[in-house]
């Protein structure tokens, strides 16, 4: 516990005849976790105070006193000297109380025309906006690291899978670029959500607006919001923007989790496609030979809780009548945990991507098993005039023979192949090579090394 339970009992006001019990105080307090909003809370308060002074709702002297007090509070918080009190419930009341100690009546005037309801909504929006920008930057770092990996392996061949069965040969660069695309959409989604996050609730006050001649546009401008929230009830009560952010974060984790699953499979000694640098793995306390891919496994596991936070927030919202209800205080822990999990995961994955060693020989050997070029043989026959369904059937017969003989399609002689179709000629052997197969898929979005390089160049240009 980082906040102290103070002895003095802080009843709400003259309205109350007895103080709340310690148990209720603990139950309703949020300061342990919402003190994370301290910096944005001060930022919001300063913008509000500046507007109050500009509108002559408070004096210039009061404004100056508030500025001085807040500067000191900021310093106290940064240096760890600030005393957080559970009695003061949340970050807002803790800071306001300290401001009043430092600035006297000016501190007491800060809350004019404002409520904690519009204050907290503003804080969360400022906080999420900052984290979106952070996460978009981290996604960029991860994509750049993956682009490097893809570039090194634009020509490295591995089997592509469907149903986890060998399907067709692909290039490893192409495979990695699939994740680069996913993380690119994740960044787009974050930036799209940002537009709806970036609107100012302040001015809504408790729920109905305020009787003071405030200037909301001025505050919005100071805080870098693109617009104000246009309905006071909506402004203080809805958290859809936080849900949207968490949903976008859950998709990031889902993509990370899919990649993790592959890294784990690829690193299994049974597969042996890659190795992950020791610093991302751990051993076993009993089996000395083990090297486990803990980081991807843990990321896959952590995806569960981020997905859970989306459901938590949706459920938090669904039964609330307008306008603000205390339920909303419960938005913070899922939100903060989402941010922490996504930020740490993206950071570690960008680093880990640079610690992946690819084993091209193992990948190639795997691609040679499983008749990965069977589709190429079928396409060859189609190009010679056979309808695709007939070509499919002819190749199925050929594969059947190879399975019985335990050999590859390219191990058959020309005569043996012509049993399945007389359209097959000597040029078939070129078609059946892994290199021929991937190089032939040379169109936008295809696996050919040339396309991989073009994609890398295109995405790099967007990122730099
Ligand atoms: N700690 C509260 C929250 O997180 C701040 C708003 C409290 N407003 C109220 N009317 N009790 O939502």
CSV table of C-alpha atoms and ligand atoms in Angstrom, one decimal:
chain,number,residue,atom,x,y,z
A,1,UNK,CA,0.0,0.0,0.0
A,2,UNK,CA,1.5,3.3,-1.0
A,3,UNK,CA,-1.0,5.7,0.4
A,4,UNK,CA,-1.4,6.2,4.1
A,5,UNK,CA,-4.6,5.8,6.1
A,6,UNK,CA,-4.7,9.1,7.9
A,7,UNK,CA,-6.1,9.4,11.4
A,8,UNK,CA,-8.3,12.3,10.8
A,9,UNK,CA,-11.6,11.4,9.3
A,10,UNK,CA,-12.5,13.3,6.2
A,11,UNK,CA,-16.3,13.5,6.2
A,12,UNK,CA,-17.7,14.9,2.9
A,13,UNK,CA,-19.0,18.1,4.4
A,14,UNK,CA,-21.5,19.6,6.7
A,15,UNK,CA,-24.0,17.4,4.8
A,16,UNK,CA,-22.8,14.3,6.6
A,17,UNK,CA,-23.4,13.5,10.3
A,18,UNK,CA,-20.8,10.7,10.5
A,19,UNK,CA,-17.6,9.8,8.7
A,20,UNK,CA,-17.5,6.8,6.4
A,21,UNK,CA,-16.0,3.7,8.0
A,22,UNK,CA,-12.5,2.7,7.3
A,23,UNK,CA,-13.7,-0.3,5.3
A,24,UNK,CA,-15.8,1.9,3.1
A,25,UNK,CA,-13.0,4.3,2.7
A,26,UNK,CA,-10.7,1.6,1.4
A,27,UNK,CA,-13.5,0.2,-0.8
A,28,UNK,CA,-14.2,3.5,-2.5
A,29,UNK,CA,-10.7,5.0,-2.7
A,30,UNK,CA,-8.9,4.8,-6.0
A,31,UNK,CA,-5.8,6.8,-5.1
A,32,UNK,CA,-3.6,3.7,-5.0
A,33,UNK,CA,-4.0,3.2,-8.7
A,34,UNK,CA,-5.3,6.5,-10.1
A,35,UNK,CA,-2.3,8.5,-8.9
A,36,UNK,CA,-0.9,7.4,-12.2
A,37,UNK,CA,-3.0,10.2,-13.6
A,38,UNK,CA,-1.3,12.8,-11.6
A,39,UNK,CA,0.6,14.5,-14.4
A,40,UNK,CA,-2.4,14.7,-16.7
A,41,UNK,CA,-4.6,15.8,-13.8
A,42,UNK,CA,-2.3,18.8,-13.2
A,43,UNK,CA,-2.1,19.5,-16.9
A,44,UNK,CA,-5.9,19.6,-17.1
A,45,UNK,CA,-6.2,21.7,-14.0
A,46,UNK,CA,-3.7,24.3,-15.3
A,47,UNK,CA,-5.6,24.6,-18.6
A,48,UNK,CA,-8.9,25.0,-16.6
A,49,UNK,CA,-7.3,27.7,-14.3
A,50,UNK,CA,-5.9,29.6,-17.3
A,51,UNK,CA,-9.4,29.7,-18.8
A,52,UNK,CA,-11.0,30.8,-15.5
A,53,UNK,CA,-8.5,33.6,-15.3
A,54,UNK,CA,-8.9,34.6,-18.9
A,55,UNK,CA,-12.7,34.7,-18.4
A,56,UNK,CA,-12.2,36.7,-15.2
A,57,UNK,CA,-13.9,34.0,-13.2
A,58,UNK,CA,-10.8,33.9,-11.0
A,59,UNK,CA,-8.2,36.7,-10.6
A,60,UNK,CA,-4.8,36.8,-12.2
A,61,UNK,CA,-3.3,36.5,-8.7
A,62,UNK,CA,-5.2,33.4,-8.0
A,63,UNK,CA,-4.1,32.0,-11.3
A,64,UNK,CA,-0.5,32.7,-10.5
A,65,UNK,CA,-0.8,31.1,-7.1
A,66,UNK,CA,-2.3,28.0,-8.7
A,67,UNK,CA,0.5,27.8,-11.2
A,68,UNK,CA,3.1,28.1,-8.5
A,69,UNK,CA,1.4,25.6,-6.3
A,70,UNK,CA,1.0,23.1,-9.1
A,71,UNK,CA,4.7,23.5,-10.1
A,72,UNK,CA,5.7,22.5,-6.6
A,73,UNK,CA,3.2,19.6,-6.5
A,74,UNK,CA,4.5,18.3,-9.8
A,75,UNK,CA,8.0,18.4,-8.3
A,76,UNK,CA,6.9,16.7,-5.1
A,77,UNK,CA,5.3,13.9,-7.1
A,78,UNK,CA,8.2,13.4,-9.4
A,79,UNK,CA,10.7,13.2,-6.6
A,80,UNK,CA,8.4,10.8,-4.6
A,81,UNK,CA,7.9,13.3,-1.8
A,82,UNK,CA,4.2,13.8,-2.3
A,83,UNK,CA,2.2,12.3,0.5
A,84,UNK,CA,-0.8,10.4,-1.0
A,85,UNK,CA,-3.7,10.0,1.5
A,86,UNK,CA,-6.3,7.3,1.3
A,87,UNK,CA,-8.6,9.6,3.2
A,88,UNK,CA,-8.6,11.9,0.3
A,89,UNK,CA,-10.0,9.2,-1.9
A,90,UNK,CA,-8.5,9.8,-5.3
A,91,UNK,CA,-5.8,11.6,-7.2
A,92,UNK,CA,-8.0,14.7,-7.8
A,93,UNK,CA,-8.8,15.4,-4.2
A,94,UNK,CA,-5.2,14.6,-3.1
A,95,UNK,CA,-3.8,17.2,-5.5
A,96,UNK,CA,-6.5,19.8,-4.8
A,97,UNK,CA,-6.0,19.5,-1.0
A,98,UNK,CA,-2.2,19.9,-1.3
A,99,UNK,CA,-2.8,22.9,-3.7
A,100,UNK,CA,-5.0,24.5,-1.0
A,101,UNK,CA,-2.2,24.0,1.6
A,102,UNK,CA,0.2,25.7,-0.8
A,103,UNK,CA,-2.0,28.4,-2.4
A,104,UNK,CA,-4.8,29.0,0.1
A,105,UNK,CA,-8.1,30.3,-1.2
A,106,UNK,CA,-6.7,30.3,-4.8
A,107,UNK,CA,-6.5,26.5,-4.5
A,108,UNK,CA,-10.1,26.3,-3.3
A,109,UNK,CA,-11.2,28.4,-6.3
A,110,UNK,CA,-9.7,26.0,-8.9
A,111,UNK,CA,-12.7,23.7,-8.8
A,112,UNK,CA,-15.0,26.6,-9.9
A,113,UNK,CA,-17.2,25.5,-12.8
A,114,UNK,CA,-15.7,22.0,-12.7
A,115,UNK,CA,-16.6,18.6,-11.2
A,116,UNK,CA,-14.5,15.5,-10.6
A,117,UNK,CA,-16.8,13.9,-13.2
A,118,UNK,CA,-15.6,16.0,-16.1
A,119,UNK,CA,-12.1,16.2,-14.6
A,120,UNK,CA,-11.5,12.5,-14.5
A,121,UNK,CA,-13.0,12.0,-18.0
A,122,UNK,CA,-10.5,14.6,-19.2
A,123,UNK,CA,-7.6,12.9,-17.4
A,124,UNK,CA,-8.3,9.5,-18.9
A,125,UNK,CA,-8.5,11.0,-22.3
A,126,UNK,CA,-5.2,12.8,-22.0
A,127,UNK,CA,-3.7,9.6,-20.6
A,128,UNK,CA,-4.9,7.4,-23.4
A,129,UNK,CA,-3.9,9.9,-26.0
A,130,UNK,CA,-0.3,9.8,-24.7
A,131,UNK,CA,-0.3,6.0,-24.5
A,132,UNK,CA,-1.7,5.8,-28.1
A,133,UNK,CA,1.3,7.9,-29.3
A,134,UNK,CA,3.6,5.7,-27.3
A,135,UNK,CA,2.2,2.5,-28.6
A,136,UNK,CA,2.1,3.7,-32.2
A,137,UNK,CA,5.9,4.4,-31.8
A,138,UNK,CA,6.5,0.9,-30.4
A,139,UNK,CA,4.6,-0.7,-33.2
A,140,UNK,CA,6.8,1.2,-35.6
A,141,UNK,CA,9.9,-0.1,-33.9
A,142,UNK,CA,8.6,-3.7,-34.0
A,143,UNK,CA,7.8,-3.4,-37.7
A,144,UNK,CA,11.2,-2.0,-38.5
A,145,UNK,CA,12.8,-4.9,-36.6
A,146,UNK,CA,10.6,-7.4,-38.5
A,147,UNK,CA,11.4,-5.7,-41.8
A,148,UNK,CA,15.1,-6.3,-41.2
A,149,UNK,CA,14.4,-9.9,-40.5
A,150,UNK,CA,12.3,-10.2,-43.6
A,151,UNK,CA,14.9,-8.5,-45.7
A,152,UNK,CA,17.6,-11.0,-44.6
A,153,UNK,CA,15.3,-13.8,-45.6
A,154,UNK,CA,13.6,-12.6,-48.7
A,155,UNK,CA,14.8,-15.7,-50.5
A,156,UNK,CA,14.8,-18.2,-47.6
A,157,UNK,CA,12.3,-21.0,-48.4
A,158,UNK,CA,10.1,-22.7,-45.8
A,159,UNK,CA,6.9,-24.7,-46.1
A,160,UNK,CA,3.7,-22.6,-45.9
A,161,UNK,CA,1.0,-24.3,-43.9
A,162,UNK,CA,-2.7,-24.6,-43.9
A,163,UNK,CA,-4.3,-26.7,-41.2
A,164,UNK,CA,-0.7,-27.0,-40.0
A,165,UNK,CA,-0.1,-29.3,-42.9
A,166,UNK,CA,2.5,-28.5,-45.5
A,167,UNK,CA,0.7,-26.5,-48.2
A,168,UNK,CA,3.0,-24.6,-50.6
A,169,UNK,CA,6.6,-23.3,-50.4
A,170,UNK,CA,6.8,-19.7,-49.3
A,171,UNK,CA,9.6,-17.3,-48.5
A,172,UNK,CA,10.3,-16.6,-44.8
A,173,UNK,CA,10.5,-12.9,-45.6
A,174,UNK,CA,6.9,-13.1,-46.9
A,175,UNK,CA,5.8,-14.9,-43.8
A,176,UNK,CA,7.3,-12.3,-41.6
A,177,UNK,CA,5.7,-9.5,-43.7
A,178,UNK,CA,2.3,-10.9,-42.8
A,179,UNK,CA,2.9,-9.8,-39.3
A,180,UNK,CA,4.2,-6.5,-40.5
A,181,UNK,CA,0.9,-6.0,-42.2
A,182,UNK,CA,-1.1,-6.9,-39.0
A,183,UNK,CA,0.9,-4.5,-36.9
A,184,UNK,CA,0.5,-1.8,-39.5
A,185,UNK,CA,-3.3,-2.1,-39.2
A,186,UNK,CA,-3.0,-2.1,-35.4
A,187,UNK,CA,-1.2,1.3,-35.6
A,188,UNK,CA,-4.0,2.5,-38.0
A,189,UNK,CA,-6.6,1.4,-35.5
A,190,UNK,CA,-4.9,3.1,-32.6
A,191,UNK,CA,-4.7,6.4,-34.6
A,192,UNK,CA,-8.3,6.1,-35.6
A,193,UNK,CA,-9.4,5.6,-32.0
A,194,UNK,CA,-7.2,8.6,-31.1
A,195,UNK,CA,-9.6,10.9,-33.0
A,196,UNK,CA,-12.5,9.9,-30.7
A,197,UNK,CA,-10.3,10.0,-27.6
A,198,UNK,CA,-9.1,13.5,-28.4
A,199,UNK,CA,-12.2,15.5,-27.4
A,200,UNK,CA,-12.6,17.6,-24.3
A,201,UNK,CA,-15.1,16.7,-21.6
A,202,UNK,CA,-14.3,19.7,-19.3
A,203,UNK,CA,-17.1,22.1,-19.0
A,204,UNK,CA,-19.7,19.4,-18.6
A,205,UNK,CA,-19.1,19.8,-14.9
A,206,UNK,CA,-21.1,17.2,-12.8
A,207,UNK,CA,-23.5,16.4,-15.7
A,208,UNK,CA,-25.4,19.5,-16.9
A,209,UNK,CA,-22.8,22.1,-17.6
A,210,UNK,CA,-22.0,25.1,-15.5
A,211,UNK,CA,-23.5,28.6,-14.7
A,212,UNK,CA,-20.1,30.2,-15.1
A,213,UNK,CA,-19.1,31.9,-18.4
A,214,UNK,CA,-16.5,29.3,-19.4
A,215,UNK,CA,-14.7,29.0,-22.7
A,216,UNK,CA,-14.4,25.3,-23.5
A,217,UNK,CA,-12.8,25.8,-26.9
A,218,UNK,CA,-10.0,27.7,-25.2
A,219,UNK,CA,-9.3,24.8,-22.8
A,220,UNK,CA,-9.6,22.3,-25.7
A,221,UNK,CA,-7.0,24.3,-27.6
A,222,UNK,CA,-4.6,24.5,-24.6
A,223,UNK,CA,-4.8,20.8,-24.1
A,224,UNK,CA,-4.5,19.9,-27.8
A,225,UNK,CA,-8.0,18.4,-28.1
A,226,UNK,CA,-9.4,18.5,-31.6
A,227,UNK,CA,-12.9,19.2,-30.4
A,228,UNK,CA,-15.1,19.5,-27.3
A,229,UNK,CA,-17.6,16.8,-26.3
A,230,UNK,CA,-20.9,18.2,-27.4
A,231,UNK,CA,-23.2,16.8,-24.8
A,232,UNK,CA,-22.5,17.2,-21.1
A,233,UNK,CA,-24.2,14.0,-20.0
A,234,UNK,CA,-22.3,12.0,-22.6
A,235,UNK,CA,-19.1,13.7,-21.8
A,236,UNK,CA,-19.0,12.7,-18.2
A,237,UNK,CA,-20.5,9.2,-18.5
A,238,UNK,CA,-19.4,7.3,-21.5
A,239,UNK,CA,-16.1,5.4,-21.7
A,240,UNK,CA,-16.5,4.1,-25.2
A,241,UNK,CA,-13.2,5.6,-26.2
A,242,UNK,CA,-11.4,3.6,-23.5
A,243,UNK,CA,-13.2,0.4,-24.6
A,244,UNK,CA,-12.2,1.2,-28.2
A,245,UNK,CA,-8.6,1.7,-27.1
A,246,UNK,CA,-8.6,-1.6,-25.2
A,247,UNK,CA,-10.2,-3.4,-28.1
A,248,UNK,CA,-7.4,-2.1,-30.4
A,249,UNK,CA,-4.9,-3.2,-27.8
A,250,UNK,CA,-6.5,-6.6,-27.6
A,251,UNK,CA,-6.0,-7.0,-31.3
A,252,UNK,CA,-2.3,-6.1,-31.0
A,253,UNK,CA,-2.0,-8.8,-28.4
A,254,UNK,CA,-3.9,-11.2,-30.5
A,255,UNK,CA,-1.4,-10.6,-33.3
A,256,UNK,CA,1.5,-10.9,-31.0
A,257,UNK,CA,0.0,-14.1,-29.7
A,258,UNK,CA,-0.4,-15.7,-33.1
A,259,UNK,CA,3.3,-14.8,-33.8
A,260,UNK,CA,4.2,-16.3,-30.4
A,261,UNK,CA,2.5,-19.5,-31.2
A,262,UNK,CA,4.6,-19.8,-34.4
A,263,UNK,CA,7.8,-18.9,-32.6
A,264,UNK,CA,7.2,-21.6,-30.1
A,265,UNK,CA,6.5,-24.2,-32.8
A,266,UNK,CA,9.4,-23.1,-34.9
A,267,UNK,CA,11.8,-23.3,-31.9
A,268,UNK,CA,10.6,-26.8,-30.9
A,269,UNK,CA,13.5,-29.2,-31.6
A,270,UNK,CA,11.0,-31.3,-33.6
A,271,UNK,CA,10.7,-28.4,-36.1
A,272,UNK,CA,13.9,-26.5,-35.6
A,273,UNK,CA,13.3,-23.6,-38.0
A,274,UNK,CA,14.6,-20.9,-35.7
A,275,UNK,CA,16.5,-20.3,-32.5
A,276,UNK,CA,15.8,-17.5,-30.1
A,277,UNK,CA,18.6,-15.7,-28.3
A,278,UNK,CA,19.3,-17.0,-24.8
A,279,UNK,CA,18.3,-13.8,-23.2
A,280,UNK,CA,14.7,-14.4,-24.1
A,281,UNK,CA,14.6,-17.9,-22.9
A,282,UNK,CA,14.9,-19.7,-19.6
A,283,UNK,CA,15.9,-23.2,-18.5
A,284,UNK,CA,14.2,-25.8,-16.4
A,285,UNK,CA,14.9,-26.3,-12.7
A,286,UNK,CA,15.0,-30.0,-13.2
A,287,UNK,CA,15.9,-30.7,-16.8
A,288,UNK,CA,19.4,-29.4,-17.5
A,289,UNK,CA,19.0,-29.7,-21.3
A,290,UNK,CA,16.0,-27.4,-21.6
A,291,UNK,CA,15.8,-24.0,-23.3
A,292,UNK,CA,12.3,-22.7,-23.2
A,293,UNK,CA,10.8,-19.9,-25.3
A,294,UNK,CA,9.3,-18.2,-22.2
A,295,UNK,CA,8.8,-14.7,-23.7
A,296,UNK,CA,6.5,-15.8,-26.6
A,297,UNK,CA,4.7,-18.2,-24.3
A,298,UNK,CA,4.1,-15.5,-21.7
A,299,UNK,CA,3.0,-13.1,-24.4
A,300,UNK,CA,0.5,-15.6,-25.6
A,301,UNK,CA,-0.7,-16.0,-22.0
A,302,UNK,CA,-0.9,-12.3,-21.3
A,303,UNK,CA,-3.2,-11.9,-24.4
A,304,UNK,CA,-5.9,-13.6,-22.3
A,305,UNK,CA,-5.9,-10.9,-19.7
A,306,UNK,CA,-5.9,-8.0,-22.2
A,307,UNK,CA,-8.8,-9.6,-24.0
A,308,UNK,CA,-10.5,-10.0,-20.6
A,309,UNK,CA,-10.1,-6.3,-19.9
A,310,UNK,CA,-12.2,-5.4,-23.0
A,311,UNK,CA,-15.0,-7.6,-21.7
A,312,UNK,CA,-14.6,-6.0,-18.2
A,313,UNK,CA,-15.0,-2.5,-19.6
A,314,UNK,CA,-18.0,-3.4,-21.8
A,315,UNK,CA,-19.7,-5.0,-18.9
A,316,UNK,CA,-18.9,-2.0,-16.7
A,317,UNK,CA,-20.6,0.2,-19.1
A,318,UNK,CA,-23.6,-1.8,-20.2
A,319,UNK,CA,-25.9,-1.3,-17.2
A,320,UNK,CA,-25.2,2.4,-16.4
A,321,UNK,CA,-28.0,4.9,-16.6
A,322,UNK,CA,-26.9,8.5,-17.6
A,323,UNK,CA,-24.9,10.2,-16.4
A,324,UNK,CA,-21.8,9.6,-14.1
A,325,UNK,CA,-21.9,6.6,-11.8
A,326,UNK,CA,-19.2,5.5,-9.4
A,327,UNK,CA,-19.0,2.3,-11.5
A,328,UNK,CA,-16.7,4.3,-13.8
A,329,UNK,CA,-14.0,4.4,-11.3
A,330,UNK,CA,-13.5,0.7,-12.2
A,331,UNK,CA,-12.4,1.7,-15.7
A,332,UNK,CA,-8.8,2.4,-14.6
A,333,UNK,CA,-7.2,-0.8,-13.5
A,334,UNK,CA,-8.2,-2.7,-16.7
A,335,UNK,CA,-7.1,0.2,-18.7
A,336,UNK,CA,-3.7,0.6,-16.9
A,337,UNK,CA,-3.0,-3.1,-17.0
A,338,UNK,CA,-3.8,-3.1,-20.7
A,339,UNK,CA,-1.3,-0.3,-21.3
A,340,UNK,CA,1.4,-2.0,-19.2
A,341,UNK,CA,1.0,-5.3,-20.9
A,342,UNK,CA,0.9,-4.0,-24.4
A,343,UNK,CA,3.8,-1.6,-23.9
A,344,UNK,CA,6.1,-4.2,-22.3
A,345,UNK,CA,5.2,-6.8,-24.8
A,346,UNK,CA,5.8,-4.6,-27.9
A,347,UNK,CA,9.1,-3.4,-26.4
A,348,UNK,CA,10.3,-6.9,-25.8
A,349,UNK,CA,9.2,-8.2,-29.1
A,350,UNK,CA,11.0,-5.6,-31.1
A,351,UNK,CA,14.1,-6.6,-29.2
A,352,UNK,CA,13.5,-10.3,-29.6
A,353,UNK,CA,12.9,-10.0,-33.3
A,354,UNK,CA,16.6,-9.0,-33.5
A,355,UNK,CA,17.5,-12.1,-31.5
A,356,UNK,CA,16.0,-14.6,-33.9
A,357,UNK,CA,18.4,-16.9,-35.8
A,358,UNK,CA,16.9,-18.6,-38.8
A,359,UNK,CA,17.9,-22.1,-39.9
A,360,UNK,CA,17.4,-22.1,-43.7
A,361,UNK,CA,18.5,-25.7,-44.2
A,362,UNK,CA,15.9,-27.1,-41.8
A,363,UNK,CA,13.2,-24.9,-43.4
A,364,UNK,CA,14.2,-26.1,-46.9
A,365,UNK,CA,14.3,-29.7,-45.9
A,366,UNK,CA,10.8,-29.4,-44.5
A,367,UNK,CA,9.5,-27.7,-47.7
A,368,UNK,CA,10.8,-30.7,-49.7
A,369,UNK,CA,8.6,-33.0,-47.7
A,370,UNK,CA,4.9,-32.9,-48.1
A,371,UNK,CA,4.6,-32.3,-51.9
A,372,UNK,CA,4.6,-28.6,-51.5
A,373,UNK,CA,4.9,-28.1,-55.3
A,374,UNK,CA,1.8,-30.2,-56.2
A,375,UNK,CA,-0.2,-27.1,-57.0
A,376,UNK,CA,2.6,-25.9,-59.3
A,377,UNK,CA,2.3,-29.2,-61.2
A,378,UNK,CA,-1.5,-28.6,-61.5
A,379,UNK,CA,-1.0,-25.0,-62.6
A,380,UNK,CA,1.5,-26.2,-65.2
A,381,UNK,CA,-1.1,-28.6,-66.7
A,382,UNK,CA,-3.7,-25.9,-66.7
A,383,UNK,CA,-1.4,-23.6,-68.7
A,384,UNK,CA,-1.1,-26.5,-71.2
A,385,UNK,CA,-4.8,-26.5,-71.6
A,386,UNK,CA,-6.2,-29.0,-69.1
A,387,UNK,CA,-9.2,-27.7,-67.0
A,388,UNK,CA,-8.1,-27.1,-63.4
A,389,UNK,CA,-10.3,-29.8,-61.8
A,390,UNK,CA,-8.8,-32.4,-64.2
A,391,UNK,CA,-5.3,-31.2,-63.5
A,392,UNK,CA,-6.0,-31.4,-59.7
A,393,UNK,CA,-7.1,-35.0,-60.2
A,394,UNK,CA,-4.1,-36.0,-62.3
A,395,UNK,CA,-1.7,-34.5,-59.7
A,396,UNK,CA,-3.6,-36.3,-56.9
A,397,UNK,CA,-2.8,-39.6,-58.6
A,398,UNK,CA,0.8,-38.7,-58.9
A,399,UNK,CA,1.1,-37.7,-55.3
A,400,UNK,CA,-0.6,-41.0,-54.3
A,401,UNK,CA,2.2,-42.9,-56.2
A,402,UNK,CA,4.9,-40.8,-54.6
A,403,UNK,CA,3.4,-41.5,-51.1
A,404,UNK,CA,3.5,-45.2,-51.8
A,405,UNK,CA,7.1,-45.0,-53.0
A,406,UNK,CA,8.1,-42.5,-50.4
A,407,UNK,CA,9.6,-40.1,-52.9
A,408,UNK,CA,9.1,-36.5,-54.0
A,409,UNK,CA,7.2,-35.5,-57.2
A,410,UNK,CA,10.5,-34.3,-58.7
A,411,UNK,CA,12.0,-37.8,-58.1
A,412,UNK,CA,9.7,-39.2,-60.8
A,413,UNK,CA,11.2,-39.6,-64.3
A,414,UNK,CA,9.6,-37.8,-67.2
A,415,UNK,CA,8.1,-41.1,-68.5
A,416,UNK,CA,6.6,-41.9,-65.0
A,417,UNK,CA,5.0,-38.5,-64.9
A,418,UNK,CA,3.6,-38.7,-68.4
A,419,UNK,CA,1.5,-41.6,-67.2
A,420,UNK,CA,-0.6,-39.0,-65.3
A,421,UNK,CA,-0.8,-36.6,-68.3
A,422,UNK,CA,0.8,-36.6,-71.7
A,423,UNK,CA,0.9,-32.8,-71.5
A,424,UNK,CA,3.9,-33.1,-69.1
A,425,UNK,CA,7.2,-32.3,-70.8
A,426,UNK,CA,10.8,-31.9,-69.8
A,427,UNK,CA,10.3,-28.3,-68.7
A,428,UNK,CA,8.3,-29.6,-65.7
A,429,UNK,CA,11.4,-30.1,-63.5
A,430,UNK,CA,12.0,-26.4,-63.4
A,431,UNK,CA,8.4,-25.9,-62.2
A,432,UNK,CA,8.8,-28.5,-59.4
A,433,UNK,CA,11.8,-26.8,-57.7
A,434,UNK,CA,11.1,-24.8,-54.5
A,435,UNK,CA,12.8,-21.7,-56.0
A,436,UNK,CA,10.7,-22.0,-59.2
A,437,UNK,CA,7.6,-22.3,-57.2
A,438,UNK,CA,8.0,-19.2,-55.1
A,439,UNK,CA,9.5,-17.1,-57.9
A,440,UNK,CA,6.4,-17.9,-60.0
A,441,UNK,CA,4.1,-16.2,-57.5
A,442,UNK,CA,5.2,-12.8,-58.6
A,443,UNK,CA,2.4,-10.4,-58.2
A,444,UNK,CA,1.4,-7.9,-55.5
A,445,UNK,CA,0.9,-9.8,-52.3
A,446,UNK,CA,2.6,-13.0,-53.7
A,447,UNK,CA,5.5,-14.8,-52.0
A,448,UNK,CA,8.2,-14.2,-54.7
A,449,UNK,CA,11.4,-12.7,-53.4
A,450,UNK,CA,11.0,-9.8,-55.8
A,451,UNK,CA,7.6,-9.0,-54.2
A,452,UNK,CA,9.0,-9.4,-50.7
A,453,UNK,CA,11.7,-6.8,-51.5
A,454,UNK,CA,9.1,-4.5,-53.1
A,455,UNK,CA,6.9,-4.7,-50.0
A,456,UNK,CA,9.8,-4.1,-47.7
A,457,UNK,CA,10.7,-1.0,-49.7
A,458,UNK,CA,7.1,0.3,-49.7
A,459,UNK,CA,6.7,-0.2,-45.9
A,460,UNK,CA,10.1,1.3,-45.1
A,461,UNK,CA,9.2,4.4,-47.1
A,462,UNK,CA,6.0,4.7,-45.0
A,463,UNK,CA,7.8,4.3,-41.7
A,464,UNK,CA,10.7,6.7,-42.3
B,1,LIG,N1,-12.4,8.7,-8.7
B,1,LIG,C1,-13.5,9.0,-9.5
B,1,LIG,C2,-13.5,8.2,-10.8
B,1,LIG,O1,-12.5,7.6,-11.0
B,1,LIG,C3,-13.5,10.4,-9.8
B,1,LIG,C4,-14.9,10.9,-10.1
B,1,LIG,C5,-15.7,10.9,-8.9
B,1,LIG,N2,-16.9,11.5,-9.0
B,1,LIG,C6,-17.9,11.3,-8.1
B,1,LIG,N3,-19.0,12.0,-8.4
B,1,LIG,N4,-17.8,10.6,-7.1
B,1,LIG,O2,-14.4,8.1,-11.5
